[in-house]
Amino acid sequence: MGNLADYIESYLKRLLESAAEGVIEIQRRELAERFRCVPSQINYVLATRFTHDRGYIVETRRGGGGYIRILRLSFGSDQDLASLIQTEIGDDISARRADALLIRLEDEGLLNENDRAFVKAVLARETLRVHPSYRGVVRASLLKAMVMALLRQ
Amino acid sequence: MGNLADYIESYLKRLLESAAEGVIEIQRRELAERFRCVPSQINYVLATRFTHDRGYIVETRRGGGGYIRILRLSFGSDQDLASLIQTEIGDDISARRADALLIRLEDEGLLNENDRAFVKAVLARETLRVHPSYRGVVRASLLKAMVMALLRQ
DNA sequence: AATCGAAAGGTCAGGAAAGGTCAAAGCCAG
DNA sequence: CTGGCTTTGACCTTTCCTGACCTTTCGATT
């Protein structure tokens, strides 16, 4: 965790933590200055870390008085987690999206680092055994089953 | 026990011993330099000594600031349990045998009635989605993953 | 109202810095 | 002297970071 993108990511997440509404508004130029980097680095961080899959929505506005607004979507405790997981994962999921979901669950404090790594490793290994065209389906099954099993505790 | 791979293995294990969390993070290039070998030698050590079966999880990241993270699953004596589960279930299992195994685990007090029913239900539901000729394989994957997840607690 | 310039933010391609893969050569116990 | 671990090296993929150039918005000036 030693690169710039990681630092910027955790800075933004800290800001989000302390923001009551789960929304923050920043200026790209200002943030770039704080980290002494090029402004487009901020876009890189947003594009790779604050994706929809990981549970964020990013809105921006150009021009004078422009801004970048980052909104964190929460799973909310109201809904039945099982059906939420079901719809979130579906019947077929890519390795990338599976990973994003696991990171999101970790961010939400629903899984710890160990469990996340465990699930990821099992997915990688088990998925290798089946024919490539079935991997998405098998991955989805495994992911749902394991996440549900772990969340039951 | 005089070869390079063994030295690297024991070096990493020593690091893991002294790491509080059972997790270490290294750089492949740096480690290769320390042992004066090519970087791919590190991959060899990881692939042969730090396997899932032996209770390790390895996560890596490429690119600038990349790393290799080795995580030791510390479920003490359950380590044997993991490989036992593996050999017991194998790569392909029938619904009947899966059921029998679950009952046995319940009898042994490793799973409670609830968990057993849960696993059984998931197996039934998820295997339906895949082509019949793949069901045994998918069932085995799911079963292993879920049982391990549940037993980890 | 139309125009223009300044002040945002956006896009994209390229180079550098990791780590990954695979096959061939090397080594050694049996 | 052969089969199975080791070790190496050539080549590949992913991730990060920057810089050049583009688009949008706002407000002041005509």
CSV table of C-alpha atoms (C1' of nucleotides) in Angstrom, one decimal:
chain,number,residue,atom,x,y,z
A,1,MET,CA,0.0,0.0,0.0
A,2,GLY,CA,2.7,2.4,-0.9
A,3,ASN,CA,1.6,4.2,-4.0
A,4,LEU,CA,0.0,7.5,-4.6
A,5,ALA,CA,-3.3,6.2,-5.8
A,6,ASP,CA,-3.7,4.2,-2.6
A,7,TYR,CA,-3.0,7.2,-0.5
A,8,ILE,CA,-5.5,9.3,-2.3
A,9,GLU,CA,-8.1,6.5,-2.1
A,10,SER,CA,-7.7,6.2,1.7
A,11,TYR,CA,-7.8,10.0,2.1
A,12,LEU,CA,-11.1,10.1,0.3
A,13,LYS,CA,-12.5,7.2,2.2
A,14,ARG,CA,-11.5,8.9,5.5
A,15,LEU,CA,-13.4,12.0,4.3
A,16,LEU,CA,-16.4,9.9,3.5
A,17,GLU,CA,-16.3,8.2,6.9
A,18,SER,CA,-16.6,11.5,8.7
A,19,ALA,CA,-19.2,12.9,6.3
A,20,ALA,CA,-22.5,12.4,7.9
A,21,GLU,CA,-24.5,12.0,4.8
A,22,GLY,CA,-22.1,9.7,3.0
A,23,VAL,CA,-21.4,12.4,0.5
A,24,ILE,CA,-18.4,14.5,-0.1
A,25,GLU,CA,-17.6,17.3,-2.5
A,26,ILE,CA,-14.1,18.1,-3.5
A,27,GLN,CA,-12.2,20.0,-6.1
A,28,ARG,CA,-9.9,18.1,-8.4
A,29,ARG,CA,-7.3,20.8,-8.7
A,30,GLU,CA,-7.1,21.3,-5.0
A,31,LEU,CA,-6.8,17.6,-4.3
A,32,ALA,CA,-4.1,17.3,-6.9
A,33,GLU,CA,-2.2,20.1,-5.3
A,34,ARG,CA,-2.5,18.5,-1.9
A,35,PHE,CA,-0.9,15.3,-3.2
A,36,ARG,CA,1.5,17.1,-5.6
A,37,CYS,CA,0.3,15.3,-8.6
A,38,VAL,CA,-1.3,15.9,-11.9
A,39,PRO,CA,-5.0,16.5,-11.8
A,40,SER,CA,-5.7,13.5,-14.1
A,41,GLN,CA,-4.3,11.3,-11.3
A,42,ILE,CA,-7.5,12.0,-9.4
A,43,ASN,CA,-9.6,10.7,-12.3
A,44,TYR,CA,-7.5,7.6,-12.3
A,45,VAL,CA,-8.2,7.0,-8.6
A,46,LEU,CA,-11.9,7.7,-9.1
A,47,ALA,CA,-12.1,5.4,-12.1
A,48,THR,CA,-10.3,2.5,-10.5
A,49,ARG,CA,-11.4,2.8,-6.8
A,50,PHE,CA,-14.8,4.5,-6.7
A,51,THR,CA,-16.7,2.5,-9.2
A,52,HIS,CA,-20.3,1.7,-9.2
A,53,ASP,CA,-19.4,-2.0,-8.5
A,54,ARG,CA,-17.7,-1.0,-5.3
A,55,GLY,CA,-20.7,1.0,-4.2
A,56,TYR,CA,-19.9,4.6,-5.2
A,57,ILE,CA,-21.5,7.1,-7.4
A,58,VAL,CA,-19.4,10.0,-8.7
A,59,GLU,CA,-20.9,13.1,-10.1
A,60,THR,CA,-18.9,16.0,-11.5
A,61,ARG,CA,-19.4,19.4,-12.8
A,62,ARG,CA,-17.0,21.4,-15.0
A,63,GLY,CA,-16.4,25.1,-15.4
A,64,GLY,CA,-16.1,27.8,-12.8
A,65,GLY,CA,-17.2,26.5,-9.4
A,66,GLY,CA,-16.9,22.9,-10.7
A,67,TYR,CA,-16.6,20.0,-8.3
A,68,ILE,CA,-16.5,16.3,-7.8
A,69,ARG,CA,-19.1,14.7,-5.6
A,70,ILE,CA,-18.6,11.2,-4.3
A,71,LEU,CA,-21.5,9.4,-2.9
A,72,ARG,CA,-21.3,6.2,-1.0
A,73,LEU,CA,-24.1,3.7,-1.5
A,74,SER,CA,-24.8,1.7,1.6
A,75,PHE,CA,-26.4,-1.7,1.8
A,76,GLY,CA,-28.6,-0.3,4.5
A,77,SER,CA,-29.7,-2.7,7.2
A,78,ASP,CA,-33.4,-2.6,6.3
A,79,GLN,CA,-33.5,-5.0,3.4
A,80,ASP,CA,-33.0,-8.7,3.8
A,81,LEU,CA,-29.4,-9.1,3.1
A,82,ALA,CA,-29.8,-12.5,1.5
A,83,SER,CA,-32.0,-11.2,-1.3
A,84,LEU,CA,-29.8,-8.2,-1.7
A,85,ILE,CA,-26.8,-10.4,-2.2
A,86,GLN,CA,-28.8,-12.5,-4.6
A,87,THR,CA,-29.7,-9.6,-6.9
A,88,GLU,CA,-26.3,-8.0,-6.5
A,89,ILE,CA,-24.6,-11.2,-7.7
A,90,GLY,CA,-27.1,-12.7,-10.0
A,91,ASP,CA,-26.6,-16.0,-11.9
A,92,ASP,CA,-23.3,-15.1,-13.5
A,93,ILE,CA,-20.6,-12.8,-12.5
A,94,SER,CA,-17.1,-11.9,-13.7
A,95,ALA,CA,-14.0,-12.2,-11.6
A,96,ARG,CA,-13.7,-8.4,-11.6
A,97,ARG,CA,-17.1,-7.8,-10.3
A,98,ALA,CA,-16.9,-10.5,-7.8
A,99,ASP,CA,-13.7,-8.9,-6.5
A,100,ALA,CA,-15.4,-5.5,-6.4
A,101,LEU,CA,-18.3,-6.8,-4.4
A,102,LEU,CA,-15.9,-8.5,-1.9
A,103,ILE,CA,-14.1,-5.2,-1.4
A,104,ARG,CA,-17.4,-3.4,-0.9
A,105,LEU,CA,-18.4,-5.9,1.7
A,106,GLU,CA,-15.1,-5.4,3.5
A,107,ASP,CA,-15.5,-1.7,3.3
A,108,GLU,CA,-18.9,-2.0,4.8
A,109,GLY,CA,-17.5,-4.0,7.7
A,110,LEU,CA,-19.5,-7.1,6.8
A,111,LEU,CA,-16.4,-9.2,6.0
A,112,ASN,CA,-12.9,-8.9,7.4
A,113,GLU,CA,-9.8,-8.9,5.4
A,114,ASN,CA,-9.1,-12.6,6.0
A,115,ASP,CA,-12.5,-13.7,4.9
A,116,ARG,CA,-12.3,-11.6,1.8
A,117,ALA,CA,-9.0,-13.1,0.8
A,118,PHE,CA,-10.3,-16.6,1.6
A,119,VAL,CA,-13.3,-16.2,-0.6
A,120,LYS,CA,-11.3,-14.7,-3.4
A,121,ALA,CA,-8.8,-17.5,-3.3
A,122,VAL,CA,-11.5,-20.2,-3.3
A,123,LEU,CA,-13.2,-18.5,-6.2
A,124,ALA,CA,-9.9,-18.4,-8.2
A,125,ARG,CA,-9.1,-22.0,-7.5
A,126,GLU,CA,-12.4,-23.7,-7.9
A,127,THR,CA,-13.3,-21.8,-10.9
A,128,LEU,CA,-10.3,-23.1,-12.7
A,129,ARG,CA,-11.6,-26.6,-12.7
A,130,VAL,CA,-14.6,-25.9,-14.9
A,131,HIS,CA,-14.9,-25.1,-18.5
A,132,PRO,CA,-14.3,-21.4,-19.2
A,133,SER,CA,-17.8,-20.9,-20.5
A,134,TYR,CA,-19.2,-22.1,-17.1
A,135,ARG,CA,-17.0,-20.1,-14.9
A,136,GLY,CA,-19.2,-17.1,-14.5
A,137,VAL,CA,-22.1,-19.3,-13.3
A,138,VAL,CA,-20.0,-21.3,-11.0
A,139,ARG,CA,-18.4,-18.2,-9.6
A,140,ALA,CA,-21.7,-16.7,-8.9
A,141,SER,CA,-22.9,-19.8,-7.1
A,142,LEU,CA,-19.8,-20.1,-5.0
A,143,LEU,CA,-19.7,-16.4,-4.2
A,144,LYS,CA,-23.3,-16.3,-3.0
A,145,ALA,CA,-23.0,-19.5,-1.0
A,146,MET,CA,-19.8,-18.4,0.7
A,147,VAL,CA,-20.8,-14.9,1.4
A,148,MET,CA,-24.1,-16.0,2.8
A,149,ALA,CA,-22.5,-18.6,4.9
A,150,LEU,CA,-20.0,-16.1,6.3
A,151,LEU,CA,-22.6,-13.4,6.9
A,152,ARG,CA,-24.8,-15.8,8.9
A,153,GLN,CA,-22.4,-15.9,11.7
B,1,MET,CA,17.3,-29.1,2.7
B,2,GLY,CA,20.0,-27.2,1.1
B,3,ASN,CA,18.4,-25.6,-1.9
B,4,LEU,CA,17.4,-22.1,-2.6
B,5,ALA,CA,13.7,-22.7,-2.6
B,6,ASP,CA,13.9,-24.2,0.9
B,7,TYR,CA,15.8,-21.2,2.2
B,8,ILE,CA,13.3,-18.8,0.7
B,9,GLU,CA,10.5,-20.8,2.2
B,10,SER,CA,11.9,-20.8,5.7
B,11,TYR,CA,12.7,-17.1,5.4
B,12,LEU,CA,9.1,-16.3,4.6
B,13,LYS,CA,7.9,-18.6,7.3
B,14,ARG,CA,10.1,-16.8,9.8
B,15,LEU,CA,8.7,-13.5,8.7
B,16,LEU,CA,5.2,-14.9,9.1
B,17,GLU,CA,6.0,-16.1,12.6
B,18,SER,CA,6.9,-12.7,13.8
B,19,ALA,CA,4.1,-10.9,12.0
B,20,ALA,CA,1.3,-10.3,14.5
B,21,GLU,CA,-1.5,-10.6,12.2
B,22,GLY,CA,-0.3,-13.7,10.3
B,23,VAL,CA,0.1,-11.6,7.2
B,24,ILE,CA,3.2,-10.3,5.5
B,25,GLU,CA,3.7,-8.2,2.4
B,26,ILE,CA,6.8,-8.4,0.3
B,27,GLN,CA,8.1,-7.3,-3.0
B,28,ARG,CA,9.0,-10.0,-5.4
B,29,ARG,CA,11.9,-8.1,-6.9
B,30,GLU,CA,13.4,-7.2,-3.6
B,31,LEU,CA,13.2,-10.7,-2.3
B,32,ALA,CA,14.8,-12.0,-5.4
B,33,GLU,CA,17.6,-9.5,-5.0
B,34,ARG,CA,18.1,-10.6,-1.4
B,35,PHE,CA,18.5,-14.2,-2.5
B,36,ARG,CA,20.3,-13.3,-5.7
B,37,CYS,CA,17.9,-15.2,-7.9
B,38,VAL,CA,15.6,-14.5,-10.7
B,39,PRO,CA,12.2,-13.1,-9.7
B,40,SER,CA,10.3,-16.1,-11.1
B,41,GLN,CA,12.0,-18.2,-8.5
B,42,ILE,CA,9.8,-16.5,-5.9
B,43,ASN,CA,6.8,-17.6,-7.9
B,44,TYR,CA,8.0,-21.2,-7.8
B,45,VAL,CA,8.4,-21.1,-4.0
B,46,LEU,CA,4.9,-19.6,-3.6
B,47,ALA,CA,3.4,-22.2,-6.0
B,48,THR,CA,5.0,-25.2,-4.3
B,49,ARG,CA,5.2,-24.2,-0.6
B,50,PHE,CA,2.5,-21.7,0.1
B,51,THR,CA,-0.5,-23.4,-1.3
B,52,HIS,CA,-4.1,-23.3,-0.2
B,53,ASP,CA,-3.9,-26.9,0.9
B,54,ARG,CA,-1.1,-26.0,3.3
B,55,GLY,CA,-3.1,-23.2,4.8
B,56,TYR,CA,-1.8,-20.1,3.0
B,57,ILE,CA,-3.5,-17.6,0.8
B,58,VAL,CA,-1.4,-15.5,-1.6
B,59,GLU,CA,-2.6,-12.3,-3.0
B,60,THR,CA,-0.6,-10.2,-5.4
B,61,ARG,CA,-0.8,-6.9,-7.2
B,62,ARG,CA,1.1,-5.9,-10.3
B,63,GLY,CA,2.2,-2.5,-11.5
B,64,GLY,CA,3.9,0.3,-9.8
B,65,GLY,CA,3.9,-0.3,-6.0
B,66,GLY,CA,3.0,-3.9,-6.6
B,67,TYR,CA,3.3,-6.5,-3.8
B,68,ILE,CA,2.9,-10.1,-2.8
B,69,ARG,CA,0.8,-10.6,0.4
B,70,ILE,CA,1.0,-14.0,2.1
B,71,LEU,CA,-1.7,-14.8,4.6
B,72,ARG,CA,-1.6,-17.7,6.9
B,73,LEU,CA,-4.9,-19.2,7.8
B,74,SER,CA,-4.6,-19.9,11.4
B,75,PHE,CA,-7.2,-22.3,12.3
B,76,GLY,CA,-4.8,-24.3,14.2
B,77,SER,CA,-5.6,-28.0,14.1
B,78,ASP,CA,-8.3,-27.3,11.5
B,79,GLN,CA,-5.5,-27.2,9.1
B,80,ASP,CA,-5.8,-31.0,8.9
B,81,LEU,CA,-9.5,-30.6,8.7
B,82,ALA,CA,-9.1,-28.6,5.5
B,83,SER,CA,-7.2,-31.3,3.8
B,84,LEU,CA,-9.4,-33.9,5.2
B,85,ILE,CA,-12.4,-32.1,3.7
B,86,GLN,CA,-10.6,-31.9,0.5
B,87,THR,CA,-9.9,-35.6,0.3
B,88,GLU,CA,-13.2,-36.5,1.6
B,89,ILE,CA,-15.1,-34.5,-1.0
B,90,GLY,CA,-12.8,-34.6,-3.9
B,91,ASP,CA,-13.5,-32.9,-7.2
B,92,ASP,CA,-16.8,-34.4,-7.8
B,93,ILE,CA,-19.5,-35.6,-5.5
B,94,SER,CA,-23.1,-36.9,-5.7
B,95,ALA,CA,-26.0,-35.3,-3.9
B,96,ARG,CA,-26.4,-38.5,-1.8
B,97,ARG,CA,-22.8,-38.5,-0.7
B,98,ALA,CA,-22.8,-34.8,0.0
B,99,ASP,CA,-25.8,-35.3,2.2
B,100,ALA,CA,-24.2,-38.2,4.0
B,101,LEU,CA,-21.1,-36.1,4.7
B,102,LEU,CA,-23.2,-33.2,6.1
B,103,ILE,CA,-25.0,-35.6,8.4
B,104,ARG,CA,-21.7,-37.0,9.6
B,105,LEU,CA,-20.4,-33.5,10.3
B,106,GLU,CA,-23.5,-32.7,12.2
B,107,ASP,CA,-23.1,-35.9,14.2
B,108,GLU,CA,-19.6,-34.9,15.0
B,109,GLY,CA,-20.8,-31.6,16.3
B,110,LEU,CA,-19.0,-29.6,13.7
B,111,LEU,CA,-22.1,-28.2,12.1
B,112,ASN,CA,-25.4,-27.5,13.7
B,113,GLU,CA,-28.8,-28.6,12.3
B,114,ASN,CA,-29.3,-25.1,10.9
B,115,ASP,CA,-26.1,-24.9,9.1
B,116,ARG,CA,-26.5,-28.4,7.7
B,117,ALA,CA,-30.0,-27.5,6.3
B,118,PHE,CA,-28.7,-24.3,4.9
B,119,VAL,CA,-25.8,-26.0,3.0
B,120,LYS,CA,-28.1,-28.6,1.7
B,121,ALA,CA,-30.6,-26.1,0.5
B,122,VAL,CA,-27.9,-24.0,-1.3
B,123,LEU,CA,-26.5,-27.1,-2.9
B,124,ALA,CA,-29.9,-28.1,-4.2
B,125,ARG,CA,-30.7,-24.7,-5.5
B,126,GLU,CA,-27.4,-23.7,-7.0
B,127,THR,CA,-26.6,-27.0,-8.8
B,128,LEU,CA,-29.9,-26.7,-10.7
B,129,ARG,CA,-28.5,-23.8,-12.6
B,130,VAL,CA,-25.7,-25.7,-14.3
B,131,HIS,CA,-25.8,-28.3,-16.9
B,132,PRO,CA,-26.3,-31.8,-15.4
B,133,SER,CA,-23.0,-33.1,-16.5
B,134,TYR,CA,-21.3,-30.4,-14.4
B,135,ARG,CA,-23.4,-30.8,-11.3
B,136,GLY,CA,-21.1,-33.1,-9.5
B,137,VAL,CA,-18.1,-30.8,-9.9
B,138,VAL,CA,-20.0,-27.7,-8.9
B,139,ARG,CA,-21.5,-29.5,-6.0
B,140,ALA,CA,-18.1,-30.5,-4.8
B,141,SER,CA,-16.8,-26.9,-5.1
B,142,LEU,CA,-19.7,-25.5,-3.3
B,143,LEU,CA,-19.7,-28.0,-0.6
B,144,LYS,CA,-16.0,-27.6,0.2
B,145,ALA,CA,-16.2,-23.9,0.1
B,146,MET,CA,-19.2,-23.7,2.4
B,147,VAL,CA,-18.1,-26.2,4.9
B,148,MET,CA,-14.7,-24.6,5.2
B,149,ALA,CA,-16.3,-21.2,5.5
B,150,LEU,CA,-18.6,-22.4,8.3
B,151,LEU,CA,-15.9,-24.3,10.1
B,152,ARG,CA,-13.5,-21.4,10.1
B,153,GLN,CA,-15.5,-19.6,12.7
C,1,DA,C1',-28.2,39.0,-26.3
C,2,DA,C1',-23.9,37.5,-28.1
C,3,DT,C1',-19.1,36.9,-27.4
C,4,DC,C1',-15.0,35.8,-25.1
C,5,DG,C1',-11.8,34.4,-21.8
C,6,DA,C1',-10.8,32.1,-17.5
C,7,DA,C1',-11.6,28.4,-14.6
C,8,DA,C1',-13.0,24.3,-13.8
C,9,DG,C1',-13.0,19.1,-15.1
C,10,DG,C1',-12.3,15.0,-19.0
C,11,DT,C1',-9.8,11.9,-22.2
C,12,DC,C1',-6.3,9.4,-24.0
C,13,DA,C1',-1.9,7.5,-25.1
C,14,DG,C1',2.6,6.3,-23.6
C,15,DG,C1',6.4,5.1,-20.6
C,16,DA,C1',7.8,3.0,-16.4
C,17,DA,C1',7.4,-0.2,-12.7
C,18,DA,C1',5.7,-3.9,-10.8
C,19,DG,C1',4.4,-9.1,-11.0
C,20,DG,C1',3.1,-13.6,-14.1
C,21,DT,C1',3.9,-17.6,-17.3
C,22,DC,C1',6.1,-21.2,-19.5
C,23,DA,C1',9.4,-24.0,-21.4
C,24,DA,C1',14.1,-25.5,-21.4
C,25,DA,C1',18.2,-26.4,-19.0
C,26,DG,C1',20.3,-28.0,-14.6
C,27,DC,C1',20.8,-31.0,-10.8
C,28,DC,C1',20.5,-35.0,-7.9
C,29,DA,C1',18.8,-39.1,-5.5
C,30,DG,C1',17.7,-43.7,-6.4
D,1,DC,C1',20.8,-42.9,-16.3
D,2,DT,C1',16.3,-41.4,-15.5
D,3,DG,C1',12.4,-39.0,-13.3
D,4,DG,C1',11.3,-35.3,-10.7
D,5,DC,C1',12.4,-31.2,-8.3
D,6,DT,C1',14.9,-26.6,-9.1
D,7,DT,C1',16.5,-22.7,-11.5
D,8,DT,C1',16.8,-19.6,-15.2
D,9,DG,C1',15.5,-16.4,-18.9
D,10,DA,C1',12.7,-14.7,-22.5
D,11,DC,C1',8.5,-12.7,-23.1
D,12,DC,C1',3.6,-11.0,-21.3
D,13,DT,C1',0.1,-8.5,-18.6
D,14,DT,C1',-1.4,-5.2,-15.2
D,15,DT,C1',-1.2,-1.0,-12.8
D,16,DC,C1',0.4,3.5,-12.0
D,17,DC,C1',1.5,8.2,-13.3
D,18,DT,C1',2.2,12.1,-16.3
D,19,DG,C1',1.5,15.5,-20.0
D,20,DA,C1',-0.7,17.2,-24.0
D,21,DC,C1',-4.9,18.5,-25.6
D,22,DC,C1',-10.3,18.8,-25.3
D,23,DT,C1',-14.9,20.3,-23.3
D,24,DT,C1',-18.1,22.6,-20.2
D,25,DT,C1',-19.6,26.4,-17.4
D,26,DC,C1',-19.7,31.0,-15.6
D,27,DG,C1',-19.3,35.8,-15.7
D,28,DA,C1',-17.8,40.1,-17.6
D,29,DT,C1',-17.8,42.9,-21.7
D,30,DT,C1',-19.6,44.5,-25.7
